Every structure is written in C-alpha cells, then in structure tokens.
Amino acid sequence: MQPPRNIVESLEQAGQAGVLRFWNDLDDEGRRRLARQLEAIDWAVFDDMRQAATAAVAEGVDPAFLSIASTPTGQRLSPDDCSAAAWRPAGEEALAVGQVGAILVAGGQGSRLRCDGPKGVYPIGPISQASLFEILLGRLAAIGQRYGRGVPLAIMTSSSTDAETKAYFEDHRFFGLDPDEVLFFRQADLPALSIDSLTMLLDAPDRIALAPDGHGGMLRALSAAGGLDWFARRGIEHVSSFQVDNPLASPLDPAFLGMHLVSDSDITTQVVEKREPDERVGVIVEAGGVCRVVEYSDLPEPLSRERLADGRLRFHAGSIAVHCFRLAFLAEAAAGKASLPLHLARKAVPFIDDSGERVSPTTPNAYKFERFIFDLFPLARRVTTVMIDPAEGFAPLKQPSGSTADSPEHVRRAMVTQARRLLSRVGVAVADGIDVELAPSIIDEFDLRHMTPGSRIERPCVVIGESVVSWGDGTPRSPI
C-alpha cells in the first residue's frame, strides 16, 4: 500500500518526506493513522511556522514600546464598590434578554496534575470532590435559571481531550445545561519542528509529534466550526471566555458585563493586581492608545521590578484570561487576512530517530508553536480593564499537589475562604478550622437570603441552597 499521492506531493514540496520513512514497516491501521494526521496539516500555516522558526526571533515586546508603556487606567470591581452597583443593571438586562454567550477553553490535559484525561474532570471540590467542569458549568446553569435565559456555551477541546470531554458531559447530563445550547469545537494541532533541520518530528513510527495551538487557536477553530454564526443565530452579541482551571472564575458577573456594555468596548478583561515581580501572570500594558498583554517571561527584569511612587509595580494589571468580546469584533478579526501570530518556544520533545529508537532529550531540540488570544488586543477599538479581588475570582489550578503555588491545596483553600466570606455576609458563622463549600447553584449572597442570621456551621458541609446544607453524606439537612 503506497501513501496517498496528494500527501506525498505536499510533503515533498514542504521538504518533509522523511516522515514517511517507516511507512513500509507499518500495518494498515498505522498507515491510516499517519495519513489522517498528514491530511489534517494546513500547509499554509506550516509555511508560517517554518518562517517563524527560520527567523528564530526571540520572544518579547519591542523595548521602545515598553519604554513608554504604562498600566492602563481601569475600573475596580468589588462587592462593596458603589460603581459596580451602577454597572450591574446593564449586565443583568443583557443576561435576561439573551445577548450573552460563553466560551470555555478546556483543551488541556490533567497530566501535570497527575490526572488522566481532560483537566476539567479533576476533582477540586473541597468537600464534594466535584470536578472543575461540575463547578464551572453548574454555576453557568444557575445563572441561566436566575435570569430566565440559558447561556449558549461553546467549549474548546483538543484532539487529546475531545472524545473524553464529550463522554463526560453525556454522563453528567450536561450539568443542567440544554445540550442544544452547547457547541463543542476542537482547537488545531501543530507539529513540532526540529531546531536543527526544521523537519517534523515523529512521536512514533506512525505518529507525528503534535501539540495544541494554544488558547489563541480559539478564534480560528471557533470560526471554522461555524461557532460565530452559531452564536449570532441565537441573538448573542457578546461572549465571555474563561479557562477551565479557575473554579472561582466569574465570566458572567453582571457588573463585569455591565462595564463591558457601558464602555462600548470590543474587549473587556478582568485583571488582578500583581504585587510581586516574580508572580507568574502576564500584564496588560498600554502605549499610544494600544493595549497589549506581555507574558511574565517576556517582561525584562528591570521593568518587572520597577515601582510607581505609590509603591505599586509599574506594570501591575495581571491578566487572568477572563475576557468579554463583542461578537462582531471577533467576526471581523476572523474574517481579516492577518491571523494571530505564531509564538515559538524551544522545548525538549521526545522523538523517534532514523533507526526507530525513541530519544528523550534533556535539552531543547524542537520548536513548538502556539497562538495567544490576547494578540487580539492591539486590533481592538477599545479595551477596558476591570480590576477584581483575586479572592473573589482567581484561583488557578496549574501545579500538582505539594507545589508552592497554584496547587490543589491552594485552590481548595481559596474556595473555602470564599464560601466562609459569603456566608458571613448573610450572618452565618463557620467554626474555626471547619471547611465549607458552596454548591455551584450559589452565585452570590442572594442565593443565601433564607439562611438564618446568627446560625453557626460546626461541621464540614456543602451549602446547596438557601437554608439547606449537606453534611457530606449526601443528605440535605438544616445547619441549625
């Protein structure tokens, strides 16, 4: 069985015919697997990859831009802020009339967390052990119930998580969401290229070494899947995007949405105050009316440590990957000739050598490529930043148990602290050292309005609605 002629021609034109060197040794299924991968390659994108690798330009931002840049003036969002109360009605109206949709970025695997399968299935509930999916999407369903209109949701998966994610949703009955209002779309994979030869690496004789194209692949993949039209047919005018690894994320907070609408922005983004230079968050900077996000690794150290007269870092608006986009802006960007740029990173990528032996390098041997969604910022007519308290909306799960930051222990602690704080606002005390968790149906203190002021919780429990809690055995009981 010879490889398909169109594949051979494409490979020869790209100088990549070597990936077929084991073809004659493969069984029929192995040949089909390799052929499917090769047929899926966008050779125009491959040319862009090779050009980026040939240039091998160091990642970073123009020093001239950074020299005059500053942190953009934004709005602060907190439960006690009177301005937040002024923005809230506009956001609530948009939710009530069905103008807002959501995009969940969920293509990552849980391997770093030592969890098999998609990261979204990781059990993070402090008491319930509910998964990231259960928490985030249960809250989305609760928002739809409160405002009387479901929120259409597009979920970005990857080739490694797509099937398992869909099966998980089926098994959990879509977490209370209407299946007809959920769209799955898959981000693209890009091959890794050898630093020495700019040829594609083989992960196995019948498999190219591939990696997802980053969160910036969202726009291209959503457009290709018909997702922009899917939202538009449902009357959606604005979409909020958020990451699956942040169980405190509030992409549909009415005050946040209201600020986006009141400011008439193409993009409104949540930020947290970066207090120390070594915090691993990118920062939003502005110069000449142009906003950009600079990755923490791309910000020169002297600038990362520079402080203002009031003691804050010069670049202190930390990006947390919660954005609200005007749908028409996304459609314009998707239709434009210029796609989001490719960023390359030098990585140690295991590969199969010419003799068929697997090699696991300890130093970078390959370029990996990805796109960043925040590269849309310079294209926007107006970008608005909204500063939130990280205790209310940012607890990223990035590192395995035992790590010094962003571990399951840190995230669960943040969830318990938030729950205790919300209960305190309605007059319910929680005994010292007692863990308490809010069910996804609890959006804010309004959902706790029937809790008895002065009551006290003295056992670990999950508050599942109004005056009802579960003591961990699945039985609803009164906390009194």
Coordinates of C-alpha atoms in Angstrom, one line a residue:
M1 CA 0.0 0.0 0.0
Q2 CA 1.5 3.3 -1.2
P3 CA 0.9 6.6 0.7
P4 CA -1.7 8.8 -1.0
R5 CA -0.3 10.8 -3.8
N6 CA -1.6 14.1 -2.6
I7 CA 0.2 13.6 0.8
V8 CA 3.5 12.6 -0.9
E9 CA 3.3 15.7 -3.1
S10 CA 2.6 18.0 -0.1
L11 CA 5.4 16.5 1.9
E12 CA 7.9 16.8 -1.0
Q13 CA 7.0 20.4 -1.6
A14 CA 7.5 21.2 2.1
G15 CA 10.7 19.2 2.3
Q16 CA 9.1 16.8 4.9
A17 CA 9.1 13.5 3.0
G18 CA 11.2 11.9 5.8
V19 CA 8.1 11.5 8.0
L20 CA 7.2 8.5 5.7
R21 CA 10.5 6.7 6.3
F22 CA 8.8 3.9 8.3
W23 CA 5.7 3.6 6.0
N24 CA 6.6 0.2 4.7
D25 CA 7.0 -1.1 8.2
L26 CA 3.6 -0.1 9.4
D27 CA 0.4 -2.2 9.4
D28 CA -2.7 -0.9 7.7
E29 CA -4.0 0.8 10.8
G30 CA -0.7 2.6 11.4
R31 CA -0.7 3.8 7.9
R32 CA -4.2 5.1 8.2
R33 CA -3.3 6.9 11.4
L34 CA -0.3 8.6 9.9
A35 CA -2.2 9.5 6.8
R36 CA -5.0 11.1 8.8
Q37 CA -2.5 13.3 10.6
L38 CA -0.8 14.4 7.5
E39 CA -4.0 15.2 5.7
A40 CA -5.1 17.4 8.6
I41 CA -2.0 19.7 8.2
D42 CA -2.7 23.2 7.0
W43 CA 0.3 23.7 4.8
A44 CA -0.1 27.4 4.6
V45 CA 0.1 27.5 8.4
F46 CA 3.1 25.1 8.2
D47 CA 4.9 27.7 5.9
D48 CA 4.2 30.4 8.6
M49 CA 5.7 28.0 11.2
R50 CA 8.8 27.5 9.2
Q51 CA 9.3 31.2 8.5
A52 CA 8.9 31.9 12.2
A53 CA 11.4 29.2 13.1
T54 CA 13.8 30.4 10.4
A55 CA 13.7 33.9 11.8
A56 CA 14.0 32.4 15.3
V57 CA 13.3 35.8 16.7
A58 CA 13.4 35.9 20.5
E59 CA 10.0 36.3 22.0
G60 CA 9.3 39.6 23.6
V61 CA 7.9 43.0 23.1
D62 CA 9.5 45.9 21.4
P63 CA 11.7 47.7 24.0
A64 CA 10.7 51.0 22.5
F65 CA 7.0 50.2 23.2
L66 CA 7.7 49.1 26.8
S67 CA 9.8 52.2 27.5
I68 CA 6.8 54.5 27.1
A69 CA 4.1 52.0 28.2
S70 CA 2.1 52.1 31.4
T71 CA -0.7 50.2 33.1
P72 CA -4.0 51.2 31.5
T73 CA -6.4 53.1 33.8
G74 CA -9.2 50.6 34.6
Q75 CA -12.2 50.1 36.8
R76 CA -12.2 48.4 40.1
L77 CA -14.8 45.7 40.8
S78 CA -15.6 44.6 44.3
P79 CA -18.8 43.7 46.2
D80 CA -18.7 46.9 48.2
D81 CA -18.0 49.2 45.3
C82 CA -20.9 51.6 44.5
S83 CA -19.8 51.9 40.9
A84 CA -20.2 48.1 40.5
A85 CA -23.8 48.6 41.5
A86 CA -24.2 51.1 38.8
W87 CA -22.9 48.7 36.1
R88 CA -24.9 45.7 37.3
P89 CA -28.3 46.5 35.8
A90 CA -26.9 46.7 32.2
G91 CA -25.3 43.3 32.7
E92 CA -28.4 41.8 34.2
E93 CA -30.5 43.1 31.3
A94 CA -28.2 41.6 28.8
L95 CA -28.4 38.2 30.5
A96 CA -32.2 38.4 30.8
V97 CA -32.7 39.1 27.1
G98 CA -30.2 36.5 26.0
Q99 CA -27.4 38.7 24.5
V100 CA -24.5 37.0 26.2
G101 CA -22.8 33.7 25.4
A102 CA -19.8 31.9 26.9
I103 CA -16.7 30.1 25.6
L104 CA -14.9 27.7 27.9
V105 CA -11.2 27.0 27.0
A106 CA -10.9 23.3 28.0
G107 CA -8.3 21.7 25.7
G108 CA -5.7 20.9 28.3
Q109 CA -4.9 17.5 29.8
G110 CA -4.5 16.9 33.5
S111 CA -1.2 15.2 33.2
R112 CA 0.7 17.9 35.1
L113 CA -1.8 17.4 37.9
R114 CA -1.2 13.6 37.7
C115 CA -4.7 13.1 36.5
D116 CA -5.7 11.0 33.5
G117 CA -7.9 12.7 31.0
P118 CA -9.1 16.3 30.4
K119 CA -8.1 18.8 33.1
G120 CA -11.8 19.6 33.5
V121 CA -12.5 16.3 35.2
Y122 CA -10.1 17.0 38.0
P123 CA -11.9 16.7 41.4
I124 CA -11.4 20.0 43.1
G125 CA -14.4 20.5 45.4
P126 CA -13.0 20.8 49.0
I127 CA -15.7 18.5 50.4
S128 CA -17.8 17.3 47.4
Q129 CA -14.8 16.4 45.2
A130 CA -16.8 18.0 42.4
S131 CA -14.8 18.4 39.2
L132 CA -13.8 21.6 37.6
F133 CA -16.5 21.0 34.9
E134 CA -19.2 20.4 37.5
I135 CA -18.4 23.6 39.4
L136 CA -18.0 26.0 36.5
L137 CA -20.9 24.7 34.4
G138 CA -23.2 24.2 37.3
R139 CA -22.7 27.9 38.0
L140 CA -23.4 28.7 34.4
A141 CA -26.7 26.7 34.6
A142 CA -27.6 28.6 37.8
I143 CA -27.1 31.9 36.0
G144 CA -29.4 30.8 33.3
Q145 CA -32.0 29.8 35.8
R146 CA -31.7 33.1 37.7
Y147 CA -32.2 35.3 34.6
G148 CA -34.6 33.1 32.8
R149 CA -32.5 32.5 29.7
G150 CA -29.9 29.8 29.2
V151 CA -26.4 31.0 28.2
P152 CA -25.2 29.3 25.0
L153 CA -21.8 27.8 25.6
A154 CA -19.0 26.8 23.2
I155 CA -16.4 24.5 24.6
M156 CA -12.9 24.3 23.0
T157 CA -11.4 20.9 23.3
S158 CA -8.3 19.4 21.8
S159 CA -7.5 16.2 19.9
S160 CA -6.4 14.6 23.1
T161 CA -9.5 15.6 25.2
D162 CA -12.3 15.9 22.7
A163 CA -13.8 12.4 23.0
E164 CA -13.5 12.1 26.7
T165 CA -14.9 15.6 27.3
K166 CA -18.0 14.8 25.2
A167 CA -18.5 11.5 27.0
Y168 CA -18.1 13.2 30.4
F169 CA -20.8 15.7 29.5
E170 CA -23.1 12.9 28.4
D171 CA -22.5 11.0 31.6
H172 CA -23.3 14.1 33.7
R173 CA -26.4 15.2 31.7
F174 CA -24.6 18.4 30.6
F175 CA -24.6 19.7 34.2
G176 CA -28.1 21.1 33.8
L177 CA -27.4 22.9 30.6
D178 CA -29.5 22.4 27.5
P179 CA -27.5 20.1 25.1
D180 CA -28.8 22.0 22.1
E181 CA -27.2 25.2 23.6
V182 CA -23.7 23.6 23.9
L183 CA -21.3 23.5 21.0
F184 CA -18.0 21.6 21.1
F185 CA -15.2 22.7 18.8
R186 CA -11.7 21.4 18.6
Q187 CA -8.5 23.5 18.5
A188 CA -5.9 22.6 15.9
D189 CA -2.7 20.7 16.5
L190 CA 0.6 21.9 15.2
P191 CA 3.7 19.7 14.5
A192 CA 6.9 20.2 16.4
L193 CA 9.9 21.1 14.2
S194 CA 13.5 20.1 14.8
I195 CA 15.6 23.1 15.7
D196 CA 18.5 21.7 13.6
S197 CA 16.6 20.7 10.4
L198 CA 13.2 22.3 10.7
T199 CA 11.7 18.9 9.9
M200 CA 8.7 17.4 11.6
L201 CA 9.5 15.0 14.5
L202 CA 7.9 11.6 14.8
D203 CA 6.5 10.7 18.2
A204 CA 6.2 7.1 17.0
P205 CA 6.7 5.5 13.5
D206 CA 3.0 6.1 12.8
R207 CA 2.5 9.4 14.6
I208 CA 3.8 12.9 14.2
A209 CA 4.8 14.8 17.4
L210 CA 1.9 17.3 17.7
A211 CA 0.8 19.9 20.3
P212 CA -2.4 22.1 20.6
D213 CA -2.0 25.5 19.1
G214 CA -2.7 27.5 22.3
H215 CA -5.6 29.4 23.6
G216 CA -5.2 31.8 20.7
G217 CA -6.4 28.9 18.4
M218 CA -9.8 29.6 19.8
L219 CA -10.8 32.2 17.2
R220 CA -9.7 30.2 14.2
A221 CA -11.2 27.0 15.4
L222 CA -14.5 28.6 16.5
S223 CA -14.9 30.3 13.1
A224 CA -14.0 27.1 11.2
A225 CA -16.6 25.2 13.3
G226 CA -19.3 27.7 12.4
G227 CA -19.4 28.9 16.1
L228 CA -19.6 32.6 15.4
D229 CA -22.7 32.1 13.2
W230 CA -24.0 29.6 15.9
F231 CA -23.8 32.4 18.5
A232 CA -25.3 35.0 16.1
R233 CA -28.3 32.8 15.3
R234 CA -29.1 32.8 19.0
G235 CA -29.1 36.5 19.2
I236 CA -25.8 36.7 21.0
E237 CA -23.9 40.0 20.8
H238 CA -21.2 39.4 23.4
V239 CA -19.3 36.4 24.5
S240 CA -17.2 35.9 27.7
S241 CA -14.3 33.4 27.6
F242 CA -12.7 31.7 30.6
Q243 CA -10.3 28.9 31.4
V244 CA -11.3 25.5 32.8
D245 CA -8.6 25.6 35.5
N246 CA -10.0 28.5 37.5
P247 CA -13.0 27.4 39.6
L248 CA -13.5 30.9 41.0
A249 CA -13.9 32.4 37.5
S250 CA -16.8 34.8 37.1
P251 CA -17.0 35.5 33.4
L252 CA -20.7 36.3 33.6
D253 CA -20.7 38.6 36.6
P254 CA -23.4 41.2 35.8
A255 CA -21.2 44.1 36.9
F256 CA -18.4 42.9 34.7
L257 CA -20.7 42.5 31.7
G258 CA -22.3 45.9 32.5
M259 CA -18.9 47.6 32.4
H260 CA -18.2 46.0 29.1
L261 CA -21.5 47.3 27.7
V262 CA -21.4 50.8 29.3
S263 CA -17.8 51.3 28.0
D264 CA -18.8 50.1 24.5
S265 CA -15.6 48.1 24.3
D266 CA -14.5 45.5 21.8
I267 CA -12.8 43.7 24.7
T268 CA -13.2 43.9 28.4
T269 CA -10.8 41.9 30.5
Q270 CA -10.5 41.0 34.2
V271 CA -7.2 41.7 35.9
V272 CA -5.8 41.2 39.4
E273 CA -3.2 43.4 41.0
K274 CA 0.3 42.0 40.5
R275 CA 2.1 42.7 43.8
E276 CA 5.5 41.0 43.3
P277 CA 7.7 40.9 40.2
D278 CA 8.0 37.1 40.2
E279 CA 4.3 36.3 40.1
R280 CA 3.7 34.2 37.1
V281 CA 1.0 36.2 35.4
G282 CA 1.2 38.3 32.2
V283 CA 0.5 42.0 32.5
I284 CA -1.6 44.4 30.4
V285 CA 0.3 47.5 29.2
E286 CA -0.7 50.5 27.1
A287 CA 1.1 53.0 24.9
G288 CA -0.2 55.3 22.3
G289 CA -3.7 54.0 22.8
V290 CA -2.7 50.4 22.0
C291 CA -3.1 47.7 24.6
R292 CA -1.0 44.5 24.8
V293 CA -0.5 41.6 27.1
V294 CA 3.1 40.9 27.9
E295 CA 3.9 37.4 29.3
Y296 CA 5.7 37.5 32.6
S297 CA 8.7 35.7 30.9
D298 CA 8.9 38.4 28.2
L299 CA 9.0 41.4 30.5
P300 CA 12.6 42.5 31.1
E301 CA 13.6 42.0 34.7
P302 CA 14.4 45.7 35.4
L303 CA 11.0 46.8 34.1
S304 CA 9.2 43.9 36.0
R305 CA 10.6 45.3 39.3
E306 CA 10.0 49.0 38.6
R307 CA 7.6 50.6 41.0
L308 CA 5.4 53.7 41.0
A309 CA 5.5 56.5 43.6
D310 CA 2.6 54.8 45.5
G311 CA 4.6 51.6 45.8
R312 CA 2.7 49.6 43.2
L313 CA 4.5 47.8 40.4
R314 CA 4.7 50.0 37.2
F315 CA 3.1 47.0 35.3
H316 CA 0.6 45.7 37.9
A317 CA -2.5 44.7 35.9
G318 CA -2.2 40.9 35.9
S319 CA -4.2 39.1 33.2
I320 CA -6.3 36.1 34.4
A321 CA -7.7 35.0 31.0
V322 CA -11.3 36.1 31.6
H323 CA -12.4 38.3 28.6
C324 CA -15.6 39.6 27.2
F325 CA -15.6 40.1 23.5
R326 CA -18.1 41.9 21.2
L327 CA -19.1 39.2 18.8
A328 CA -19.0 41.5 15.8
F329 CA -15.3 42.2 16.7
L330 CA -14.5 38.5 16.8
A331 CA -16.2 38.1 13.4
E332 CA -14.2 41.0 11.9
A333 CA -11.0 39.6 13.3
A334 CA -11.7 36.1 12.0
A335 CA -12.5 37.4 8.5
G336 CA -9.3 39.5 8.4
K337 CA -6.4 38.4 6.3
A338 CA -4.0 38.7 9.2
S339 CA -4.3 35.7 11.6
L340 CA -3.0 35.8 15.1
P341 CA 0.8 35.5 15.1
L342 CA 2.6 32.2 15.9
H343 CA 4.8 32.2 19.0
L344 CA 7.5 29.7 19.2
A345 CA 9.2 28.1 22.2
R346 CA 12.2 25.8 22.4
K347 CA 11.3 22.6 24.1
A348 CA 12.8 19.1 24.8
V349 CA 10.5 16.9 22.7
P350 CA 10.9 13.1 22.7
F351 CA 11.1 11.6 19.2
I352 CA 11.9 8.5 17.1
D353 CA 15.3 8.7 15.4
D354 CA 16.1 7.2 12.0
S355 CA 16.8 3.8 13.4
G356 CA 13.4 3.7 15.1
E357 CA 14.7 4.2 18.6
R358 CA 13.0 6.6 21.0
V359 CA 15.1 9.5 22.1
S360 CA 14.3 11.6 25.2
P361 CA 16.4 14.7 25.0
T362 CA 17.3 16.7 28.2
T363 CA 17.9 20.0 26.3
P364 CA 15.6 21.8 23.8
N365 CA 15.7 20.1 20.4
A366 CA 12.4 21.4 18.9
Y367 CA 10.3 24.4 18.3
K368 CA 6.7 24.2 19.5
F369 CA 4.2 26.8 18.2
E370 CA 1.1 28.4 19.7
R371 CA -1.2 31.4 19.3
F372 CA -2.3 33.7 22.2
I373 CA -5.9 35.1 22.2
F374 CA -4.6 38.3 23.8
D375 CA -2.9 39.2 20.5
L376 CA -6.4 40.4 19.6
F377 CA -5.9 43.3 22.0
P378 CA -4.0 45.6 19.6
L379 CA -6.7 45.1 17.0
A380 CA -9.5 46.3 19.3
R381 CA -11.0 49.8 19.0
R382 CA -11.3 49.9 22.8
V383 CA -10.1 47.7 25.6
T384 CA -11.3 48.1 29.1
T385 CA -9.7 46.5 32.1
V386 CA -11.6 45.6 35.3
M387 CA -9.6 45.0 38.4
I388 CA -11.1 42.3 40.6
D389 CA -10.1 40.9 44.0
P390 CA -8.3 37.6 43.3
A391 CA -10.1 36.2 46.4
E392 CA -13.3 36.6 44.5
G393 CA -12.4 35.4 41.1
F394 CA -8.9 33.9 40.6
A395 CA -7.6 30.6 41.9
P396 CA -5.8 28.9 39.1
L397 CA -5.1 25.2 39.2
K398 CA -1.7 24.8 37.5
Q399 CA 0.6 22.7 39.6
P400 CA 0.5 19.3 41.3
S401 CA -0.2 18.7 44.9
G402 CA 2.6 19.9 47.1
S403 CA 3.7 22.7 44.9
T404 CA 4.4 26.2 46.4
A405 CA 1.6 27.9 44.4
D406 CA -1.4 27.1 42.2
S407 CA -1.8 23.6 43.6
P408 CA -5.0 21.7 44.6
E409 CA -4.4 22.7 48.2
H410 CA -4.2 26.4 47.4
V411 CA -7.3 26.2 45.2
R412 CA -9.4 24.4 47.7
R413 CA -8.3 26.8 50.5
A414 CA -9.4 29.7 48.3
M415 CA -12.8 28.1 47.7
V416 CA -13.3 27.5 51.4
T417 CA -12.3 31.1 52.2
Q418 CA -14.7 32.5 49.6
A419 CA -17.5 30.3 51.0
R420 CA -16.9 31.4 54.6
R421 CA -16.8 35.1 53.5
L422 CA -20.1 34.8 51.6
L423 CA -21.8 33.1 54.5
S424 CA -20.5 35.8 56.8
R425 CA -22.2 38.4 54.7
V426 CA -25.6 36.9 55.4
G427 CA -24.8 36.4 59.1
V428 CA -23.9 32.7 59.1
A429 CA -20.8 31.9 61.1
V430 CA -18.5 29.0 60.4
A431 CA -16.5 27.5 63.2
D432 CA -12.7 27.9 63.1
G433 CA -10.9 25.2 61.2
I434 CA -14.1 23.9 59.6
D435 CA -14.2 23.6 55.8
V436 CA -17.4 24.7 54.0
E437 CA -18.1 24.6 50.3
L438 CA -20.7 26.4 48.2
A439 CA -22.6 24.3 45.6
P440 CA -22.4 25.6 42.0
S441 CA -26.0 26.8 42.4
I442 CA -24.9 29.5 44.8
I443 CA -23.9 32.5 42.7
D444 CA -23.8 35.2 45.4
E445 CA -25.4 36.1 48.8
F446 CA -28.8 36.5 47.1
D447 CA -29.0 32.7 46.9
L448 CA -28.4 32.5 50.7
R449 CA -31.1 35.0 51.6
H450 CA -33.1 32.4 53.6
M451 CA -30.1 31.4 55.7
T452 CA -30.9 32.2 59.4
P453 CA -28.8 35.1 60.6
G454 CA -26.9 34.1 63.7
S455 CA -26.8 30.4 62.8
R456 CA -23.5 28.6 63.0
I457 CA -21.9 25.8 61.0
E458 CA -19.7 23.5 63.1
R459 CA -19.2 20.5 60.7
P460 CA -17.7 20.4 57.2
C461 CA -20.6 20.7 54.8
V462 CA -21.7 21.8 51.3
V463 CA -24.2 24.6 51.2
I464 CA -26.6 23.5 48.5
G465 CA -29.2 26.2 48.5
E466 CA -31.0 28.7 50.8
S467 CA -31.0 27.2 54.3
V468 CA -30.0 23.7 53.3
V469 CA -26.7 22.1 53.6
S470 CA -25.3 18.6 53.1
W471 CA -23.1 17.2 55.8
G472 CA -21.1 15.2 53.3
D473 CA -23.2 12.1 53.2
G474 CA -25.5 13.4 50.5
T475 CA -28.4 14.1 52.9
P476 CA -29.7 17.6 52.9
R477 CA -30.2 19.0 56.5
S478 CA -30.6 22.3 58.3
P479 CA -27.4 23.9 59.6
I480 CA -29.2 24.8 62.9

